PDB file of C-alpha atoms in Angstrom:
ATOM      1  CA  MET A   2      87.348 118.745 102.543  1.00  0.00           C
ATOM      2  CA  PRO A   3      86.562 115.106 101.699  1.00  0.00           C
ATOM      3  CA  HIS A   4      85.345 112.931 104.544  1.00  0.00           C
ATOM      4  CA  SER A   5      87.382 110.082 105.933  1.00  0.00           C
ATOM      5  CA  GLY A   6      87.140 106.439 105.023  1.00  0.00           C
ATOM      6  CA  SER A   7      89.598 103.905 106.411  1.00  0.00           C
ATOM      7  CA  PRO A   8      92.174 105.413 108.788  1.00  0.00           C
ATOM      8  CA  ALA A   9      95.371 104.731 106.877  1.00  0.00           C
ATOM      9  CA  VAL A  10      96.777 103.528 103.563  1.00  0.00           C
ATOM     10  CA  ARG A  11      98.968 100.457 103.346  1.00  0.00           C
ATOM     11  CA  ARG A  12     100.910  99.156 100.357  1.00  0.00           C
ATOM     12  CA  PRO A  13      98.936  96.097  99.180  1.00  0.00           C
ATOM     13  CA  GLY A  14      99.363  94.457  95.800  1.00  0.00           C
ATOM     14  CA  GLY A  15      98.656  97.715  94.036  1.00  0.00           C
ATOM     15  CA  ILE A  16      98.103 101.406  94.692  1.00  0.00           C
ATOM     16  CA  GLY A  17      95.501 103.259  92.685  1.00  0.00           C
ATOM     17  CA  ASN A  18      97.456 106.508  92.464  1.00  0.00           C
ATOM     18  CA  ARG A  19     100.243 106.184  89.910  1.00  0.00           C
ATOM     19  CA  LEU A  20     102.460 108.826  91.469  1.00  0.00           C
ATOM     20  CA  LEU A  21     102.477 106.948  94.796  1.00  0.00           C
ATOM     21  CA  ALA A  22     102.765 103.562  93.071  1.00  0.00           C
ATOM     22  CA  ALA A  23     105.946 104.703  91.285  1.00  0.00           C
ATOM     23  CA  LEU A  24     107.783 105.341  94.568  1.00  0.00           C
ATOM     24  CA  PRO A  25     110.260 102.751  95.869  1.00  0.00           C
ATOM     25  CA  PRO A  26     108.887 100.970  98.980  1.00  0.00           C
ATOM     26  CA  ALA A  27     111.226 102.748 101.408  1.00  0.00           C
ATOM     27  CA  ASP A  28     110.176 106.165 100.087  1.00  0.00           C
ATOM     28  CA  PHE A  29     106.480 105.252 100.075  1.00  0.00           C
ATOM     29  CA  ASP A  30     106.914 104.194 103.713  1.00  0.00           C
ATOM     30  CA  LEU A  31     107.864 107.785 104.592  1.00  0.00           C
ATOM     31  CA  LEU A  32     104.318 108.757 103.595  1.00  0.00           C
ATOM     32  CA  ALA A  33     102.300 105.655 104.470  1.00  0.00           C
ATOM     33  CA  PRO A  34     101.779 106.282 108.233  1.00  0.00           C
ATOM     34  CA  GLU A  35     100.178 109.660 107.481  1.00  0.00           C
ATOM     35  CA  LEU A  36      98.114 108.701 104.423  1.00  0.00           C
ATOM     36  CA  GLU A  37      94.379 108.556 105.027  1.00  0.00           C
ATOM     37  CA  LYS A  38      91.782 107.137 102.654  1.00  0.00           C
ATOM     38  CA  VAL A  39      88.967 109.573 101.819  1.00  0.00           C
ATOM     39  CA  ALA A  40      85.944 109.643  99.541  1.00  0.00           C
ATOM     40  CA  LEU A  41      85.636 112.136  96.691  1.00  0.00           C
ATOM     41  CA  ASP A  42      81.941 112.887  96.240  1.00  0.00           C
ATOM     42  CA  GLN A  43      80.510 114.204  92.980  1.00  0.00           C
ATOM     43  CA  ASP A  44      80.677 118.030  92.758  1.00  0.00           C
ATOM     44  CA  MET A  45      82.560 118.293  96.082  1.00  0.00           C
ATOM     45  CA  VAL A  46      84.657 121.453  96.385  1.00  0.00           C
ATOM     46  CA  LEU A  47      88.020 120.272  97.714  1.00  0.00           C
ATOM     47  CA  SER A  48      89.615 123.699  98.038  1.00  0.00           C
ATOM     48  CA  ARG A  49      88.814 127.271  97.101  1.00  0.00           C
ATOM     49  CA  ALA A  50      90.959 130.012  95.635  1.00  0.00           C
ATOM     50  CA  GLY A  51      92.577 131.897  98.499  1.00  0.00           C
ATOM     51  CA  ASP A  52      92.662 128.914 100.873  1.00  0.00           C
ATOM     52  CA  GLN A  53      95.954 127.915 102.420  1.00  0.00           C
ATOM     53  CA  ILE A  54      97.051 124.487 101.156  1.00  0.00           C
ATOM     54  CA  GLU A  55      96.911 122.220 104.189  1.00  0.00           C
ATOM     55  CA  GLN A  56      96.498 118.805 102.529  1.00  0.00           C
ATOM     56  CA  VAL A  57      98.009 116.950  99.588  1.00  0.00           C
ATOM     57  CA  LEU A  58      95.501 114.634  97.909  1.00  0.00           C
ATOM     58  CA  PHE A  59      96.422 111.624  95.723  1.00  0.00           C
ATOM     59  CA  PRO A  60      93.346 110.417  93.768  1.00  0.00           C
ATOM     60  CA  ASP A  61      92.966 106.650  93.283  1.00  0.00           C
ATOM     61  CA  ARG A  62      89.751 106.953  91.267  1.00  0.00           C
ATOM     62  CA  GLY A  63      87.717 109.870  89.961  1.00  0.00           C
ATOM     63  CA  ALA A  64      88.578 113.194  88.345  1.00  0.00           C
ATOM     64  CA  ILE A  65      89.111 116.715  89.657  1.00  0.00           C
ATOM     65  CA  SER A  66      89.021 119.936  87.647  1.00  0.00           C
ATOM     66  CA  LEU A  67      91.073 122.988  88.593  1.00  0.00           C
ATOM     67  CA  MET A  68      88.966 126.113  88.160  1.00  0.00           C
ATOM     68  CA  ILE A  69      89.852 129.789  87.837  1.00  0.00           C
ATOM     69  CA  ASN A  70      87.212 132.191  89.163  1.00  0.00           C
ATOM     70  CA  MET A  71      87.017 135.443  87.200  1.00  0.00           C
ATOM     71  CA  ALA A  72      86.067 138.804  88.700  1.00  0.00           C
ATOM     72  CA  ASN A  73      82.780 138.849  86.748  1.00  0.00           C
ATOM     73  CA  GLY A  74      81.683 135.526  88.301  1.00  0.00           C
ATOM     74  CA  GLN A  75      82.570 133.339  85.334  1.00  0.00           C
ATOM     75  CA  THR A  76      84.657 130.223  85.778  1.00  0.00           C
ATOM     76  CA  VAL A  77      86.890 128.217  83.471  1.00  0.00           C
ATOM     77  CA  ALA A  78      88.851 125.018  83.991  1.00  0.00           C
ATOM     78  CA  THR A  79      92.619 125.081  83.563  1.00  0.00           C
ATOM     79  CA  ALA A  80      93.554 121.434  84.168  1.00  0.00           C
ATOM     80  CA  ALA A  81      92.313 118.024  85.290  1.00  0.00           C
ATOM     81  CA  ILE A  82      93.809 115.706  87.897  1.00  0.00           C
ATOM     82  CA  GLY A  83      93.161 112.007  88.347  1.00  0.00           C
ATOM     83  CA  ARG A  84      95.075 108.953  89.474  1.00  0.00           C
ATOM     84  CA  GLU A  85      98.175 110.118  87.578  1.00  0.00           C
ATOM     85  CA  GLY A  86      98.822 113.029  89.932  1.00  0.00           C
ATOM     86  CA  ALA A  87      98.058 114.940  93.093  1.00  0.00           C
ATOM     87  CA  LEU A  88      96.208 118.023  94.310  1.00  0.00           C
ATOM     88  CA  GLY A  89      98.114 120.488  96.490  1.00  0.00           C
ATOM     89  CA  ILE A  90     101.542 119.224  95.481  1.00  0.00           C
ATOM     90  CA  LEU A  91     102.685 122.703  94.386  1.00  0.00           C
ATOM     91  CA  SER A  92     102.760 123.606  98.087  1.00  0.00           C
ATOM     92  CA  VAL A  93     106.299 122.159  98.183  1.00  0.00           C
ATOM     93  CA  LEU A  94     107.398 125.326  96.356  1.00  0.00           C
ATOM     94  CA  GLY A  95     106.603 127.377  99.461  1.00  0.00           C
ATOM     95  CA  PRO A  96     103.617 128.545 101.509  1.00  0.00           C
ATOM     96  CA  SER A  97     101.079 130.512  99.508  1.00  0.00           C
ATOM     97  CA  PRO A  98      97.296 130.557  99.140  1.00  0.00           C
ATOM     98  CA  SER A  99      95.760 128.424  96.421  1.00  0.00           C
ATOM     99  CA  ALA A 100      95.153 130.232  93.118  1.00  0.00           C
ATOM    100  CA  ILE A 101      92.462 127.778  91.999  1.00  0.00           C
ATOM    101  CA  THR A 102      89.257 126.111  93.141  1.00  0.00           C
ATOM    102  CA  ALA A 103      89.334 122.307  92.908  1.00  0.00           C
ATOM    103  CA  VAL A 104      86.043 120.511  92.162  1.00  0.00           C
ATOM    104  CA  VAL A 105      85.346 116.768  91.925  1.00  0.00           C
ATOM    105  CA  ARG A 106      83.867 116.064  88.477  1.00  0.00           C
ATOM    106  CA  ALA A 107      83.754 112.254  88.773  1.00  0.00           C
ATOM    107  CA  ALA A 108      83.379 110.641  92.186  1.00  0.00           C
ATOM    108  CA  GLY A 109      86.114 108.383  93.488  1.00  0.00           C
ATOM    109  CA  THR A 110      88.565 107.934  96.340  1.00  0.00           C
ATOM    110  CA  ALA A 111      91.917 109.422  97.297  1.00  0.00           C
ATOM    111  CA  SER A 112      94.737 109.204  99.811  1.00  0.00           C
ATOM    112  CA  ARG A 113      95.237 112.367 101.837  1.00  0.00           C
ATOM    113  CA  ILE A 114      98.246 113.564 103.826  1.00  0.00           C
ATOM    114  CA  PRO A 115      98.863 116.812 105.742  1.00  0.00           C
ATOM    115  CA  ALA A 116     100.964 119.150 103.600  1.00  0.00           C
ATOM    116  CA  SER A 117     103.499 119.581 106.421  1.00  0.00           C
ATOM    117  CA  ARG A 118     104.095 115.815 106.581  1.00  0.00           C
ATOM    118  CA  PHE A 119     104.420 115.581 102.822  1.00  0.00           C
ATOM    119  CA  HIS A 120     106.934 118.445 102.833  1.00  0.00           C
ATOM    120  CA  ALA A 121     109.016 116.634 105.474  1.00  0.00           C
ATOM    121  CA  ALA A 122     109.104 113.461 103.342  1.00  0.00           C
ATOM    122  CA  PHE A 123     109.840 115.539 100.227  1.00  0.00           C
ATOM    123  CA  ASN A 124     112.899 117.012 101.935  1.00  0.00           C
ATOM    124  CA  ARG A 125     114.161 113.554 102.970  1.00  0.00           C
ATOM    125  CA  SER A 126     113.560 111.604  99.774  1.00  0.00           C
ATOM    126  CA  PRO A 127     115.208 112.178  96.376  1.00  0.00           C
ATOM    127  CA  ALA A 128     112.652 109.757  94.854  1.00  0.00           C
ATOM    128  CA  ILE A 129     109.723 111.828  96.125  1.00  0.00           C
ATOM    129  CA  ARG A 130     111.372 115.014  94.858  1.00  0.00           C
ATOM    130  CA  HIS A 131     111.874 113.405  91.442  1.00  0.00           C
ATOM    131  CA  ALA A 132     108.211 112.307  91.317  1.00  0.00           C
ATOM    132  CA  VAL A 133     107.077 115.825  92.218  1.00  0.00           C
ATOM    133  CA  GLN A 134     109.300 117.339  89.516  1.00  0.00           C
ATOM    134  CA  ILE A 135     107.823 115.017  86.883  1.00  0.00           C
ATOM    135  CA  HIS A 136     104.287 115.856  88.015  1.00  0.00           C
ATOM    136  CA  ILE A 137     104.921 119.608  88.023  1.00  0.00           C
ATOM    137  CA  ARG A 138     106.369 119.419  84.489  1.00  0.00           C
ATOM    138  CA  ALA A 139     103.281 117.487  83.347  1.00  0.00           C
ATOM    139  CA  MET A 140     100.949 120.041  84.953  1.00  0.00           C
ATOM    140  CA  LEU A 141     102.827 122.947  83.332  1.00  0.00           C
ATOM    141  CA  MET A 142     102.505 121.229  79.952  1.00  0.00           C
ATOM    142  CA  GLN A 143      98.772 120.745  80.561  1.00  0.00           C
ATOM    143  CA  PHE A 144      98.400 124.450  81.429  1.00  0.00           C
ATOM    144  CA  GLN A 145     100.332 125.476  78.306  1.00  0.00           C
ATOM    145  CA  LEU A 146      98.309 123.229  76.000  1.00  0.00           C
ATOM    146  CA  GLY A 147      95.125 124.534  77.609  1.00  0.00           C
ATOM    147  CA  VAL A 148      96.108 128.139  76.909  1.00  0.00           C
ATOM    148  CA  ALA A 149      96.868 127.286  73.276  1.00  0.00           C
ATOM    149  CA  CYS A 150      93.628 125.321  72.884  1.00  0.00           C
ATOM    150  CA  ASN A 151      91.527 128.133  74.381  1.00  0.00           C
ATOM    151  CA  ALA A 152      93.152 130.654  72.052  1.00  0.00           C
ATOM    152  CA  LEU A 153      93.025 128.660  68.812  1.00  0.00           C
ATOM    153  CA  HIS A 154      90.102 126.236  68.995  1.00  0.00           C
ATOM    154  CA  PRO A 155      86.343 126.865  68.875  1.00  0.00           C
ATOM    155  CA  VAL A 156      84.224 125.924  71.879  1.00  0.00           C
ATOM    156  CA  LYS A 157      83.084 122.637  70.289  1.00  0.00           C
ATOM    157  CA  ALA A 158      86.693 121.431  70.008  1.00  0.00           C
ATOM    158  CA  ARG A 159      87.462 122.610  73.547  1.00  0.00           C
ATOM    159  CA  MET A 160      84.464 120.679  74.862  1.00  0.00           C
ATOM    160  CA  ALA A 161      85.559 117.518  73.022  1.00  0.00           C
ATOM    161  CA  ARG A 162      89.036 117.919  74.516  1.00  0.00           C
ATOM    162  CA  TRP A 163      87.620 118.192  78.033  1.00  0.00           C
ATOM    163  CA  LEU A 164      85.378 115.159  77.574  1.00  0.00           C
ATOM    164  CA  LEU A 165      88.447 113.154  76.517  1.00  0.00           C
ATOM    165  CA  HIS A 166      90.502 114.684  79.330  1.00  0.00           C
ATOM    166  CA  LEU A 167      88.020 113.444  81.918  1.00  0.00           C
ATOM    167  CA  ARG A 168      87.500 110.077  80.205  1.00  0.00           C
ATOM    168  CA  ASP A 169      91.234 109.433  80.509  1.00  0.00           C
ATOM    169  CA  ARG A 170      90.899 109.684  84.293  1.00  0.00           C
ATOM    170  CA  ILE A 171      87.940 107.387  84.989  1.00  0.00           C
ATOM    171  CA  ASP A 172      87.273 103.712  84.372  1.00  0.00           C
ATOM    172  CA  HIS A 173      84.228 103.839  82.092  1.00  0.00           C
ATOM    173  CA  ASP A 174      82.734 105.638  79.108  1.00  0.00           C
ATOM    174  CA  VAL A 175      79.823 107.270  80.961  1.00  0.00           C
ATOM    175  CA  LEU A 176      80.908 110.719  82.138  1.00  0.00           C
ATOM    176  CA  PRO A 177      78.885 111.913  85.152  1.00  0.00           C
ATOM    177  CA  LEU A 178      78.796 115.529  83.971  1.00  0.00           C
ATOM    178  CA  THR A 179      75.825 117.853  83.934  1.00  0.00           C
ATOM    179  CA  GLN A 180      75.520 120.592  81.350  1.00  0.00           C
ATOM    180  CA  ASP A 181      75.961 123.086  84.198  1.00  0.00           C
ATOM    181  CA  ALA A 182      79.306 121.479  85.088  1.00  0.00           C
ATOM    182  CA  LEU A 183      80.437 121.597  81.456  1.00  0.00           C
ATOM    183  CA  SER A 184      79.451 125.252  81.166  1.00  0.00           C
ATOM    184  CA  GLN A 185      81.573 126.018  84.261  1.00  0.00           C
ATOM    185  CA  ILE A 186      84.518 124.067  82.862  1.00  0.00           C
ATOM    186  CA  LEU A 187      84.344 125.789  79.460  1.00  0.00           C
ATOM    187  CA  GLY A 188      83.412 129.258  80.701  1.00  0.00           C
ATOM    188  CA  VAL A 189      80.311 129.461  78.470  1.00  0.00           C
ATOM    189  CA  GLN A 190      76.542 129.653  78.919  1.00  0.00           C
ATOM    190  CA  ARG A 191      74.603 126.448  79.524  1.00  0.00           C
ATOM    191  CA  THR A 192      72.575 127.091  76.363  1.00  0.00           C
ATOM    192  CA  THR A 193      75.845 126.978  74.403  1.00  0.00           C
ATOM    193  CA  VAL A 194      76.653 123.575  75.907  1.00  0.00           C
ATOM    194  CA  THR A 195      73.169 122.289  75.030  1.00  0.00           C
ATOM    195  CA  LEU A 196      73.621 123.321  71.396  1.00  0.00           C
ATOM    196  CA  LEU A 197      77.154 121.896  71.221  1.00  0.00           C
ATOM    197  CA  MET A 198      76.053 118.554  72.679  1.00  0.00           C
ATOM    198  CA  ARG A 199      73.262 118.338  70.126  1.00  0.00           C
ATOM    199  CA  ASN A 200      75.721 119.040  67.307  1.00  0.00           C
ATOM    200  CA  LEU A 201      78.249 116.559  68.701  1.00  0.00           C
ATOM    201  CA  ARG A 202      75.624 113.795  68.863  1.00  0.00           C
ATOM    202  CA  ALA A 203      74.511 114.583  65.310  1.00  0.00           C
ATOM    203  CA  SER A 204      78.061 114.324  63.951  1.00  0.00           C
TER     204      SER A 204
END
């Protein structure tokens, strides 16, 4: 799990995470005492498939990819999360082990809260429930578009989509991705990524 920074999150002039920032002050205050600022380090594994979801993480900066691990050892990314959403929020649907592995693809910071405390606030606050519903709908749409893209588009187009996906979630045009990371995200060999990057630069 990410290591701790400052002990708690207050509501200053602005909040980096858009899901938290959209909450009315009284509803945010249900979460604030339990929110803890943490660092998201490059390539950090935040959770693994099969782990129980014990924390809900609200990124302020950086980008996280959700990875599916196949039986043959291959991986492929299914979605990205940044400051627009949260990791572990599906735990409000009931206790179950995580189906994905979450990996930091661009370093940043986040606010973290124990899942049990988030569930308690979720049950008390219609505004928090509404925010979660909006986020879950957005994630389902992202999953559906990803399935369609993987089925219909060649790898070059899928790579371009992922580069844009991650760019949308960070504050600059330099993406801190290695070719190994891209090969994991796309579920292809690194040599394929090398060739695709060369073609992309040429075009």
